[in-house]
Amino acid sequence: MAHVVLVSGIPRAGKSSFCDAIEAAREGFTHVPLDRYVRPVPAATHFLNWIASPNCIAWDHLRSHLAILESGEPCYSPRPAWEGGWRSWISAGGAIADGPGRRMEPACRAYLVAGTHAFAFAAMPRPMRVFVHTPGEVIAERLTGTRVDPATAERVISRGLAPNTAAVRQDVHAADLVIDGTAHRSTQVREFLAAFTEFFAPSAPAP
């Protein structure tokens, strides 16, 4: 049975690219992007307010897809209708022949469940928790595509991201590993693989 690794961090921290790099290393990991599992935004509800709570995630749907993967079958993620304001899903994904969602392959080592609400996933047994930490000014520059004065970075972030940013940042205290979101991808992957091996190392038998 493959393990589960939960990857948290505020939006634009680099969670997805970090997980994509690990998957691309072909070390037996599969990236499961949590933003694909955001439930349709209810009418008259603002998108940023909706995604501020873990309740926005279709957790049971995610579990069913992990079960498909664990059975040895590939699985497609859902595909939210981003162009329409996330008010519906174009596809629910699953064990289908083809789909507009992300194709995910069975993992032999672990599934990387990445998203701002990742640490809310009640996975059993105990998953490894990774937090991608990126300075506020870097986040702000990724949001705007321009240079940002560090003194104004938090204002830019508060305007462009969901109102739960401060809460997500607290996930760093629950993390088993903190990854520098500005480090080179090869460095990130190397640090992760070493920490993963140590975290899931078999316990020594009692004397």
mmCIF file with all atom_site columns, C-alpha atoms in Angstrom:
data_model
loop_
_atom_site.group_PDB
_atom_site.id
_atom_site.type_symbol
_atom_site.label_atom_id
_atom_site.label_alt_id
_atom_site.label_comp_id
_atom_site.label_asym_id
_atom_site.label_entity_id
_atom_site.label_seq_id
_atom_site.pdbx_PDB_ins_code
_atom_site.Cartn_x
_atom_site.Cartn_y
_atom_site.Cartn_z
_atom_site.occupancy
_atom_site.B_iso_or_equiv
_atom_site.pdbx_formal_charge
_atom_site.auth_seq_id
_atom_site.auth_comp_id
_atom_site.auth_asym_id
_atom_site.auth_atom_id
_atom_site.pdbx_PDB_model_num
ATOM 1   C CA . MET A 1 1   ? 0.000   0.000  0.000   1.00 0.00 ? 1   MET A CA 1
ATOM 2   C CA . ALA A 1 2   ? 1.350   3.421  -0.962  1.00 0.00 ? 2   ALA A CA 1
ATOM 3   C CA . HIS A 1 3   ? 1.746   6.136  1.646   1.00 0.00 ? 3   HIS A CA 1
ATOM 4   C CA . VAL A 1 4   ? 0.086   9.560  1.616   1.00 0.00 ? 4   VAL A CA 1
ATOM 5   C CA . VAL A 1 5   ? 2.029   12.823 1.769   1.00 0.00 ? 5   VAL A CA 1
ATOM 6   C CA . LEU A 1 6   ? 0.077   16.017 2.413   1.00 0.00 ? 6   LEU A CA 1
ATOM 7   C CA . VAL A 1 7   ? 1.592   19.180 0.913   1.00 0.00 ? 7   VAL A CA 1
ATOM 8   C CA . SER A 1 8   ? 0.355   22.534 2.217   1.00 0.00 ? 8   SER A CA 1
ATOM 9   C CA . GLY A 1 9   ? 1.274   26.178 1.685   1.00 0.00 ? 9   GLY A CA 1
ATOM 10  C CA . ILE A 1 10  ? -0.498  29.350 0.669   1.00 0.00 ? 10  ILE A CA 1
ATOM 11  C CA . PRO A 1 11  ? -1.488  29.772 -3.004  1.00 0.00 ? 11  PRO A CA 1
ATOM 12  C CA . ARG A 1 12  ? 1.418   30.523 -5.364  1.00 0.00 ? 12  ARG A CA 1
ATOM 13  C CA . ALA A 1 13  ? 3.912   29.077 -2.882  1.00 0.00 ? 13  ALA A CA 1
ATOM 14  C CA . GLY A 1 14  ? 4.950   26.456 -5.430  1.00 0.00 ? 14  GLY A CA 1
ATOM 15  C CA . LYS A 1 15  ? 3.186   23.345 -4.122  1.00 0.00 ? 15  LYS A CA 1
ATOM 16  C CA . SER A 1 16  ? 2.109   22.018 -7.510  1.00 0.00 ? 16  SER A CA 1
ATOM 17  C CA . SER A 1 17  ? 5.432   22.570 -9.259  1.00 0.00 ? 17  SER A CA 1
ATOM 18  C CA . PHE A 1 18  ? 7.183   20.950 -6.283  1.00 0.00 ? 18  PHE A CA 1
ATOM 19  C CA . CYS A 1 19  ? 4.956   17.869 -6.532  1.00 0.00 ? 19  CYS A CA 1
ATOM 20  C CA . ASP A 1 20  ? 5.253   17.772 -10.324 1.00 0.00 ? 20  ASP A CA 1
ATOM 21  C CA . ALA A 1 21  ? 9.046   17.733 -9.962  1.00 0.00 ? 21  ALA A CA 1
ATOM 22  C CA . ILE A 1 22  ? 8.883   14.815 -7.527  1.00 0.00 ? 22  ILE A CA 1
ATOM 23  C CA . GLU A 1 23  ? 6.542   12.911 -9.838  1.00 0.00 ? 23  GLU A CA 1
ATOM 24  C CA . ALA A 1 24  ? 8.799   13.640 -12.824 1.00 0.00 ? 24  ALA A CA 1
ATOM 25  C CA . ALA A 1 25  ? 11.761  12.147 -10.950 1.00 0.00 ? 25  ALA A CA 1
ATOM 26  C CA . ARG A 1 26  ? 10.093  8.741  -11.457 1.00 0.00 ? 26  ARG A CA 1
ATOM 27  C CA . GLU A 1 27  ? 10.698  7.632  -7.900  1.00 0.00 ? 27  GLU A CA 1
ATOM 28  C CA . GLY A 1 28  ? 7.232   6.131  -7.453  1.00 0.00 ? 28  GLY A CA 1
ATOM 29  C CA . PHE A 1 29  ? 5.186   9.206  -6.497  1.00 0.00 ? 29  PHE A CA 1
ATOM 30  C CA . THR A 1 30  ? 1.908   10.506 -7.936  1.00 0.00 ? 30  THR A CA 1
ATOM 31  C CA . HIS A 1 31  ? 0.723   14.107 -7.639  1.00 0.00 ? 31  HIS A CA 1
ATOM 32  C CA . VAL A 1 32  ? -2.955  14.434 -6.656  1.00 0.00 ? 32  VAL A CA 1
ATOM 33  C CA . PRO A 1 33  ? -3.827  18.160 -7.005  1.00 0.00 ? 33  PRO A CA 1
ATOM 34  C CA . LEU A 1 34  ? -6.395  19.109 -4.392  1.00 0.00 ? 34  LEU A CA 1
ATOM 35  C CA . ASP A 1 35  ? -7.656  22.132 -6.333  1.00 0.00 ? 35  ASP A CA 1
ATOM 36  C CA . ARG A 1 36  ? -9.217  19.714 -8.821  1.00 0.00 ? 36  ARG A CA 1
ATOM 37  C CA . TYR A 1 37  ? -11.486 18.506 -6.001  1.00 0.00 ? 37  TYR A CA 1
ATOM 38  C CA . VAL A 1 38  ? -12.986 21.894 -5.100  1.00 0.00 ? 38  VAL A CA 1
ATOM 39  C CA . ARG A 1 39  ? -16.746 21.430 -5.101  1.00 0.00 ? 39  ARG A CA 1
ATOM 40  C CA . PRO A 1 40  ? -18.817 23.719 -7.353  1.00 0.00 ? 40  PRO A CA 1
ATOM 41  C CA . VAL A 1 41  ? -19.169 27.206 -5.901  1.00 0.00 ? 41  VAL A CA 1
ATOM 42  C CA . PRO A 1 42  ? -22.775 27.802 -4.763  1.00 0.00 ? 42  PRO A CA 1
ATOM 43  C CA . ALA A 1 43  ? -24.758 30.568 -6.404  1.00 0.00 ? 43  ALA A CA 1
ATOM 44  C CA . ALA A 1 44  ? -24.339 33.999 -4.798  1.00 0.00 ? 44  ALA A CA 1
ATOM 45  C CA . THR A 1 45  ? -21.137 32.842 -3.045  1.00 0.00 ? 45  THR A CA 1
ATOM 46  C CA . HIS A 1 46  ? -17.831 34.549 -3.825  1.00 0.00 ? 46  HIS A CA 1
ATOM 47  C CA . PHE A 1 47  ? -15.147 32.158 -5.048  1.00 0.00 ? 47  PHE A CA 1
ATOM 48  C CA . LEU A 1 48  ? -12.458 33.358 -2.608  1.00 0.00 ? 48  LEU A CA 1
ATOM 49  C CA . ASN A 1 49  ? -14.826 32.998 0.347   1.00 0.00 ? 49  ASN A CA 1
ATOM 50  C CA . TRP A 1 50  ? -15.834 29.504 -0.790  1.00 0.00 ? 50  TRP A CA 1
ATOM 51  C CA . ILE A 1 51  ? -12.288 28.173 -1.049  1.00 0.00 ? 51  ILE A CA 1
ATOM 52  C CA . ALA A 1 52  ? -11.291 29.576 2.363   1.00 0.00 ? 52  ALA A CA 1
ATOM 53  C CA . SER A 1 53  ? -12.758 26.549 4.175   1.00 0.00 ? 53  SER A CA 1
ATOM 54  C CA . PRO A 1 54  ? -11.790 22.858 3.946   1.00 0.00 ? 54  PRO A CA 1
ATOM 55  C CA . ASN A 1 55  ? -15.499 22.201 3.411   1.00 0.00 ? 55  ASN A CA 1
ATOM 56  C CA . CYS A 1 56  ? -15.007 23.311 -0.199  1.00 0.00 ? 56  CYS A CA 1
ATOM 57  C CA . ILE A 1 57  ? -13.181 20.045 -0.935  1.00 0.00 ? 57  ILE A CA 1
ATOM 58  C CA . ALA A 1 58  ? -15.037 16.919 -2.091  1.00 0.00 ? 58  ALA A CA 1
ATOM 59  C CA . TRP A 1 59  ? -13.179 14.706 0.374   1.00 0.00 ? 59  TRP A CA 1
ATOM 60  C CA . ASP A 1 60  ? -15.231 11.554 -0.257  1.00 0.00 ? 60  ASP A CA 1
ATOM 61  C CA . HIS A 1 61  ? -14.621 11.936 -3.985  1.00 0.00 ? 61  HIS A CA 1
ATOM 62  C CA . LEU A 1 62  ? -10.903 12.229 -3.323  1.00 0.00 ? 62  LEU A CA 1
ATOM 63  C CA . ARG A 1 63  ? -10.951 9.075  -1.191  1.00 0.00 ? 63  ARG A CA 1
ATOM 64  C CA . SER A 1 64  ? -12.775 7.160  -3.916  1.00 0.00 ? 64  SER A CA 1
ATOM 65  C CA . HIS A 1 65  ? -10.139 8.189  -6.452  1.00 0.00 ? 65  HIS A CA 1
ATOM 66  C CA . LEU A 1 66  ? -7.302  7.152  -4.149  1.00 0.00 ? 66  LEU A CA 1
ATOM 67  C CA . ALA A 1 67  ? -9.045  3.785  -3.793  1.00 0.00 ? 67  ALA A CA 1
ATOM 68  C CA . ILE A 1 68  ? -9.119  3.433  -7.587  1.00 0.00 ? 68  ILE A CA 1
ATOM 69  C CA . LEU A 1 69  ? -5.409  4.189  -7.754  1.00 0.00 ? 69  LEU A CA 1
ATOM 70  C CA . GLU A 1 70  ? -4.653  1.747  -4.943  1.00 0.00 ? 70  GLU A CA 1
ATOM 71  C CA . SER A 1 71  ? -6.499  -0.947 -6.899  1.00 0.00 ? 71  SER A CA 1
ATOM 72  C CA . GLY A 1 72  ? -3.866  -0.556 -9.601  1.00 0.00 ? 72  GLY A CA 1
ATOM 73  C CA . GLU A 1 73  ? -5.943  1.398  -12.100 1.00 0.00 ? 73  GLU A CA 1
ATOM 74  C CA . PRO A 1 74  ? -5.182  4.875  -13.475 1.00 0.00 ? 74  PRO A CA 1
ATOM 75  C CA . CYS A 1 75  ? -7.665  7.572  -12.518 1.00 0.00 ? 75  CYS A CA 1
ATOM 76  C CA . TYR A 1 76  ? -8.630  10.984 -13.840 1.00 0.00 ? 76  TYR A CA 1
ATOM 77  C CA . SER A 1 77  ? -9.156  13.875 -11.459 1.00 0.00 ? 77  SER A CA 1
ATOM 78  C CA . PRO A 1 78  ? -12.286 16.007 -11.699 1.00 0.00 ? 78  PRO A CA 1
ATOM 79  C CA . ARG A 1 79  ? -12.154 19.005 -14.020 1.00 0.00 ? 79  ARG A CA 1
ATOM 80  C CA . PRO A 1 80  ? -13.839 22.080 -12.515 1.00 0.00 ? 80  PRO A CA 1
ATOM 81  C CA . ALA A 1 81  ? -15.287 24.593 -14.950 1.00 0.00 ? 81  ALA A CA 1
ATOM 82  C CA . TRP A 1 82  ? -12.658 27.228 -14.211 1.00 0.00 ? 82  TRP A CA 1
ATOM 83  C CA . GLU A 1 83  ? -13.795 29.365 -17.124 1.00 0.00 ? 83  GLU A CA 1
ATOM 84  C CA . GLY A 1 84  ? -17.270 29.624 -15.611 1.00 0.00 ? 84  GLY A CA 1
ATOM 85  C CA . GLY A 1 85  ? -16.195 30.629 -12.126 1.00 0.00 ? 85  GLY A CA 1
ATOM 86  C CA . TRP A 1 86  ? -15.987 27.072 -10.733 1.00 0.00 ? 86  TRP A CA 1
ATOM 87  C CA . ARG A 1 87  ? -19.802 26.842 -10.635 1.00 0.00 ? 87  ARG A CA 1
ATOM 88  C CA . SER A 1 88  ? -19.796 23.260 -11.932 1.00 0.00 ? 88  SER A CA 1
ATOM 89  C CA . TRP A 1 89  ? -17.594 20.316 -12.887 1.00 0.00 ? 89  TRP A CA 1
ATOM 90  C CA . ILE A 1 90  ? -16.974 19.558 -16.548 1.00 0.00 ? 90  ILE A CA 1
ATOM 91  C CA . SER A 1 91  ? -16.058 16.022 -15.497 1.00 0.00 ? 91  SER A CA 1
ATOM 92  C CA . ALA A 1 92  ? -16.106 14.109 -12.212 1.00 0.00 ? 92  ALA A CA 1
ATOM 93  C CA . GLY A 1 93  ? -13.153 12.029 -13.374 1.00 0.00 ? 93  GLY A CA 1
ATOM 94  C CA . GLY A 1 94  ? -12.584 8.522  -12.057 1.00 0.00 ? 94  GLY A CA 1
ATOM 95  C CA . ALA A 1 95  ? -11.737 5.246  -13.793 1.00 0.00 ? 95  ALA A CA 1
ATOM 96  C CA . ILE A 1 96  ? -12.720 6.454  -17.250 1.00 0.00 ? 96  ILE A CA 1
ATOM 97  C CA . ALA A 1 97  ? -11.078 5.796  -20.612 1.00 0.00 ? 97  ALA A CA 1
ATOM 98  C CA . ASP A 1 98  ? -10.210 9.456  -21.124 1.00 0.00 ? 98  ASP A CA 1
ATOM 99  C CA . GLY A 1 99  ? -11.123 12.787 -19.620 1.00 0.00 ? 99  GLY A CA 1
ATOM 100 C CA . PRO A 1 100 ? -10.335 16.484 -19.334 1.00 0.00 ? 100 PRO A CA 1
ATOM 101 C CA . GLY A 1 101 ? -8.992  16.094 -15.795 1.00 0.00 ? 101 GLY A CA 1
ATOM 102 C CA . ARG A 1 102 ? -5.463  15.164 -14.748 1.00 0.00 ? 102 ARG A CA 1
ATOM 103 C CA . ARG A 1 103 ? -4.521  11.558 -15.460 1.00 0.00 ? 103 ARG A CA 1
ATOM 104 C CA . MET A 1 104 ? -3.028  10.012 -12.324 1.00 0.00 ? 104 MET A CA 1
ATOM 105 C CA . GLU A 1 105 ? -1.126  6.738  -12.232 1.00 0.00 ? 105 GLU A CA 1
ATOM 106 C CA . PRO A 1 106 ? -0.975  4.254  -9.335  1.00 0.00 ? 106 PRO A CA 1
ATOM 107 C CA . ALA A 1 107 ? 1.948   5.073  -7.034  1.00 0.00 ? 107 ALA A CA 1
ATOM 108 C CA . CYS A 1 108 ? 4.297   2.502  -5.576  1.00 0.00 ? 108 CYS A CA 1
ATOM 109 C CA . ARG A 1 109 ? 5.629   4.818  -2.845  1.00 0.00 ? 109 ARG A CA 1
ATOM 110 C CA . ALA A 1 110 ? 3.192   7.654  -2.108  1.00 0.00 ? 110 ALA A CA 1
ATOM 111 C CA . TYR A 1 111 ? 0.446   9.979  -3.283  1.00 0.00 ? 111 TYR A CA 1
ATOM 112 C CA . LEU A 1 112 ? 1.262   13.679 -2.971  1.00 0.00 ? 112 LEU A CA 1
ATOM 113 C CA . VAL A 1 113 ? -2.013  15.390 -2.034  1.00 0.00 ? 113 VAL A CA 1
ATOM 114 C CA . ALA A 1 114 ? -1.244  19.066 -2.524  1.00 0.00 ? 114 ALA A CA 1
ATOM 115 C CA . GLY A 1 115 ? -3.368  22.100 -1.690  1.00 0.00 ? 115 GLY A CA 1
ATOM 116 C CA . THR A 1 116 ? -4.001  24.805 0.876   1.00 0.00 ? 116 THR A CA 1
ATOM 117 C CA . HIS A 1 117 ? -6.377  22.480 2.756   1.00 0.00 ? 117 HIS A CA 1
ATOM 118 C CA . ALA A 1 118 ? -4.207  19.373 2.464   1.00 0.00 ? 118 ALA A CA 1
ATOM 119 C CA . PHE A 1 119 ? -3.537  19.069 6.202   1.00 0.00 ? 119 PHE A CA 1
ATOM 120 C CA . ALA A 1 120 ? -7.302  18.770 6.778   1.00 0.00 ? 120 ALA A CA 1
ATOM 121 C CA . PHE A 1 121 ? -7.362  15.420 4.966   1.00 0.00 ? 121 PHE A CA 1
ATOM 122 C CA . ALA A 1 122 ? -8.008  12.680 7.511   1.00 0.00 ? 122 ALA A CA 1
ATOM 123 C CA . ALA A 1 123 ? -5.744  10.081 5.924   1.00 0.00 ? 123 ALA A CA 1
ATOM 124 C CA . MET A 1 124 ? -4.895  6.847  7.722   1.00 0.00 ? 124 MET A CA 1
ATOM 125 C CA . PRO A 1 125 ? -2.358  5.701  8.666   1.00 0.00 ? 125 PRO A CA 1
ATOM 126 C CA . ARG A 1 126 ? -0.527  8.855  9.711   1.00 0.00 ? 126 ARG A CA 1
ATOM 127 C CA . PRO A 1 127 ? 0.556   10.768 6.587   1.00 0.00 ? 127 PRO A CA 1
ATOM 128 C CA . MET A 1 128 ? 3.718   12.793 6.188   1.00 0.00 ? 128 MET A CA 1
ATOM 129 C CA . ARG A 1 129 ? 3.038   16.550 6.210   1.00 0.00 ? 129 ARG A CA 1
ATOM 130 C CA . VAL A 1 130 ? 5.111   18.925 4.068   1.00 0.00 ? 130 VAL A CA 1
ATOM 131 C CA . PHE A 1 131 ? 4.799   22.707 4.081   1.00 0.00 ? 131 PHE A CA 1
ATOM 132 C CA . VAL A 1 132 ? 6.107   24.793 1.188   1.00 0.00 ? 132 VAL A CA 1
ATOM 133 C CA . HIS A 1 133 ? 7.252   28.129 2.612   1.00 0.00 ? 133 HIS A CA 1
ATOM 134 C CA . THR A 1 134 ? 7.702   31.056 0.236   1.00 0.00 ? 134 THR A CA 1
ATOM 135 C CA . PRO A 1 135 ? 8.301   34.684 1.332   1.00 0.00 ? 135 PRO A CA 1
ATOM 136 C CA . GLY A 1 136 ? 5.357   37.052 1.028   1.00 0.00 ? 136 GLY A CA 1
ATOM 137 C CA . GLU A 1 137 ? 7.045   39.332 -1.479  1.00 0.00 ? 137 GLU A CA 1
ATOM 138 C CA . VAL A 1 138 ? 7.657   36.369 -3.797  1.00 0.00 ? 138 VAL A CA 1
ATOM 139 C CA . ILE A 1 139 ? 4.000   35.328 -3.519  1.00 0.00 ? 139 ILE A CA 1
ATOM 140 C CA . ALA A 1 140 ? 2.915   38.895 -4.297  1.00 0.00 ? 140 ALA A CA 1
ATOM 141 C CA . GLU A 1 141 ? 5.183   39.059 -7.345  1.00 0.00 ? 141 GLU A CA 1
ATOM 142 C CA . ARG A 1 142 ? 3.805   35.753 -8.617  1.00 0.00 ? 142 ARG A CA 1
ATOM 143 C CA . LEU A 1 143 ? 0.285   37.134 -8.207  1.00 0.00 ? 143 LEU A CA 1
ATOM 144 C CA . THR A 1 144 ? 0.971   40.382 -10.050 1.00 0.00 ? 144 THR A CA 1
ATOM 145 C CA . GLY A 1 145 ? 3.696   39.370 -12.465 1.00 0.00 ? 145 GLY A CA 1
ATOM 146 C CA . THR A 1 146 ? 5.687   42.460 -11.455 1.00 0.00 ? 146 THR A CA 1
ATOM 147 C CA . ARG A 1 147 ? 8.194   43.535 -8.824  1.00 0.00 ? 147 ARG A CA 1
ATOM 148 C CA . VAL A 1 148 ? 6.528   44.262 -5.475  1.00 0.00 ? 148 VAL A CA 1
ATOM 149 C CA . ASP A 1 149 ? 7.817   46.374 -2.608  1.00 0.00 ? 149 ASP A CA 1
ATOM 150 C CA . PRO A 1 150 ? 8.178   43.998 0.386   1.00 0.00 ? 150 PRO A CA 1
ATOM 151 C CA . ALA A 1 151 ? 6.388   46.614 2.507   1.00 0.00 ? 151 ALA A CA 1
ATOM 152 C CA . THR A 1 152 ? 3.239   46.240 0.374   1.00 0.00 ? 152 THR A CA 1
ATOM 153 C CA . ALA A 1 153 ? 3.402   42.476 -0.187  1.00 0.00 ? 153 ALA A CA 1
ATOM 154 C CA . GLU A 1 154 ? 0.857   41.532 2.484   1.00 0.00 ? 154 GLU A CA 1
ATOM 155 C CA . ARG A 1 155 ? -1.616  44.070 1.115   1.00 0.00 ? 155 ARG A CA 1
ATOM 156 C CA . VAL A 1 156 ? -1.268  42.553 -2.354  1.00 0.00 ? 156 VAL A CA 1
ATOM 157 C CA . ILE A 1 157 ? -1.740  39.055 -0.939  1.00 0.00 ? 157 ILE A CA 1
ATOM 158 C CA . SER A 1 158 ? -4.838  40.026 1.056   1.00 0.00 ? 158 SER A CA 1
ATOM 159 C CA . ARG A 1 159 ? -6.444  41.467 -2.081  1.00 0.00 ? 159 ARG A CA 1
ATOM 160 C CA . GLY A 1 160 ? -5.623  38.550 -4.347  1.00 0.00 ? 160 GLY A CA 1
ATOM 161 C CA . LEU A 1 161 ? -6.007  35.459 -2.183  1.00 0.00 ? 161 LEU A CA 1
ATOM 162 C CA . ALA A 1 162 ? -8.682  33.837 -0.030  1.00 0.00 ? 162 ALA A CA 1
ATOM 163 C CA . PRO A 1 163 ? -9.122  35.229 3.504   1.00 0.00 ? 163 PRO A CA 1
ATOM 164 C CA . ASN A 1 164 ? -7.633  32.104 5.138   1.00 0.00 ? 164 ASN A CA 1
ATOM 165 C CA . THR A 1 165 ? -4.010  32.886 4.286   1.00 0.00 ? 165 THR A CA 1
ATOM 166 C CA . ALA A 1 166 ? -2.978  33.476 7.906   1.00 0.00 ? 166 ALA A CA 1
ATOM 167 C CA . ALA A 1 167 ? -4.559  30.171 8.971   1.00 0.00 ? 167 ALA A CA 1
ATOM 168 C CA . VAL A 1 168 ? -2.797  28.243 6.201   1.00 0.00 ? 168 VAL A CA 1
ATOM 169 C CA . ARG A 1 169 ? 0.533   29.737 7.231   1.00 0.00 ? 169 ARG A CA 1
ATOM 170 C CA . GLN A 1 170 ? 0.043   28.158 10.654  1.00 0.00 ? 170 GLN A CA 1
ATOM 171 C CA . ASP A 1 171 ? 0.309   24.739 9.001   1.00 0.00 ? 171 ASP A CA 1
ATOM 172 C CA . VAL A 1 172 ? 4.074   25.190 9.142   1.00 0.00 ? 172 VAL A CA 1
ATOM 173 C CA . HIS A 1 173 ? 3.919   24.293 12.842  1.00 0.00 ? 173 HIS A CA 1
ATOM 174 C CA . ALA A 1 174 ? 2.312   20.918 12.052  1.00 0.00 ? 174 ALA A CA 1
ATOM 175 C CA . ALA A 1 175 ? 4.722   20.051 9.243   1.00 0.00 ? 175 ALA A CA 1
ATOM 176 C CA . ASP A 1 176 ? 7.196   17.181 9.335   1.00 0.00 ? 176 ASP A CA 1
ATOM 177 C CA . LEU A 1 177 ? 9.225   18.926 6.637   1.00 0.00 ? 177 LEU A CA 1
ATOM 178 C CA . VAL A 1 178 ? 9.409   22.566 5.530   1.00 0.00 ? 178 VAL A CA 1
ATOM 179 C CA . ILE A 1 179 ? 10.510  23.118 1.941   1.00 0.00 ? 179 ILE A CA 1
ATOM 180 C CA . ASP A 1 180 ? 11.894  26.432 0.710   1.00 0.00 ? 180 ASP A CA 1
ATOM 181 C CA . GLY A 1 181 ? 9.566   27.449 -2.119  1.00 0.00 ? 181 GLY A CA 1
ATOM 182 C CA . THR A 1 182 ? 12.325  29.481 -3.774  1.00 0.00 ? 182 THR A CA 1
ATOM 183 C CA . ALA A 1 183 ? 14.939  26.703 -3.798  1.00 0.00 ? 183 ALA A CA 1
ATOM 184 C CA . HIS A 1 184 ? 15.977  24.940 -6.995  1.00 0.00 ? 184 HIS A CA 1
ATOM 185 C CA . ARG A 1 185 ? 13.665  22.064 -7.875  1.00 0.00 ? 185 ARG A CA 1
ATOM 186 C CA . SER A 1 186 ? 16.482  19.526 -7.687  1.00 0.00 ? 186 SER A CA 1
ATOM 187 C CA . THR A 1 187 ? 17.272  20.704 -4.161  1.00 0.00 ? 187 THR A CA 1
ATOM 188 C CA . GLN A 1 188 ? 13.622  20.447 -3.154  1.00 0.00 ? 188 GLN A CA 1
ATOM 189 C CA . VAL A 1 189 ? 13.327  16.931 -4.550  1.00 0.00 ? 189 VAL A CA 1
ATOM 190 C CA . ARG A 1 190 ? 16.549  15.778 -2.896  1.00 0.00 ? 190 ARG A CA 1
ATOM 191 C CA . GLU A 1 191 ? 15.501  17.148 0.502   1.00 0.00 ? 191 GLU A CA 1
ATOM 192 C CA . PHE A 1 192 ? 12.057  15.605 0.192   1.00 0.00 ? 192 PHE A CA 1
ATOM 193 C CA . LEU A 1 193 ? 13.280  12.144 -0.791  1.00 0.00 ? 193 LEU A CA 1
ATOM 194 C CA . ALA A 1 194 ? 15.698  12.050 2.135   1.00 0.00 ? 194 ALA A CA 1
ATOM 195 C CA . ALA A 1 195 ? 13.009  13.165 4.603   1.00 0.00 ? 195 ALA A CA 1
ATOM 196 C CA . PHE A 1 196 ? 10.436  10.758 3.126   1.00 0.00 ? 196 PHE A CA 1
ATOM 197 C CA . THR A 1 197 ? 12.782  7.799  3.516   1.00 0.00 ? 197 THR A CA 1
ATOM 198 C CA . GLU A 1 198 ? 13.500  8.729  7.118   1.00 0.00 ? 198 GLU A CA 1
ATOM 199 C CA . PHE A 1 199 ? 9.849   9.419  7.993   1.00 0.00 ? 199 PHE A CA 1
ATOM 200 C CA . PHE A 1 200 ? 8.585   6.074  6.711   1.00 0.00 ? 200 PHE A CA 1
ATOM 201 C CA . ALA A 1 201 ? 11.588  4.005  7.791   1.00 0.00 ? 201 ALA A CA 1
ATOM 202 C CA . PRO A 1 202 ? 10.498  0.810  9.563   1.00 0.00 ? 202 PRO A CA 1
ATOM 203 C CA . SER A 1 203 ? 10.565  1.135  13.324  1.00 0.00 ? 203 SER A CA 1
ATOM 204 C CA . ALA A 1 204 ? 13.267  -0.789 15.117  1.00 0.00 ? 204 ALA A CA 1
ATOM 205 C CA . PRO A 1 205 ? 11.905  -3.856 16.937  1.00 0.00 ? 205 PRO A CA 1
ATOM 206 C CA . ALA A 1 206 ? 11.555  -3.525 20.682  1.00 0.00 ? 206 ALA A CA 1
ATOM 207 C CA . PRO A 1 207 ? 14.391  -5.203 22.633  1.00 0.00 ? 207 PRO A CA 1
#
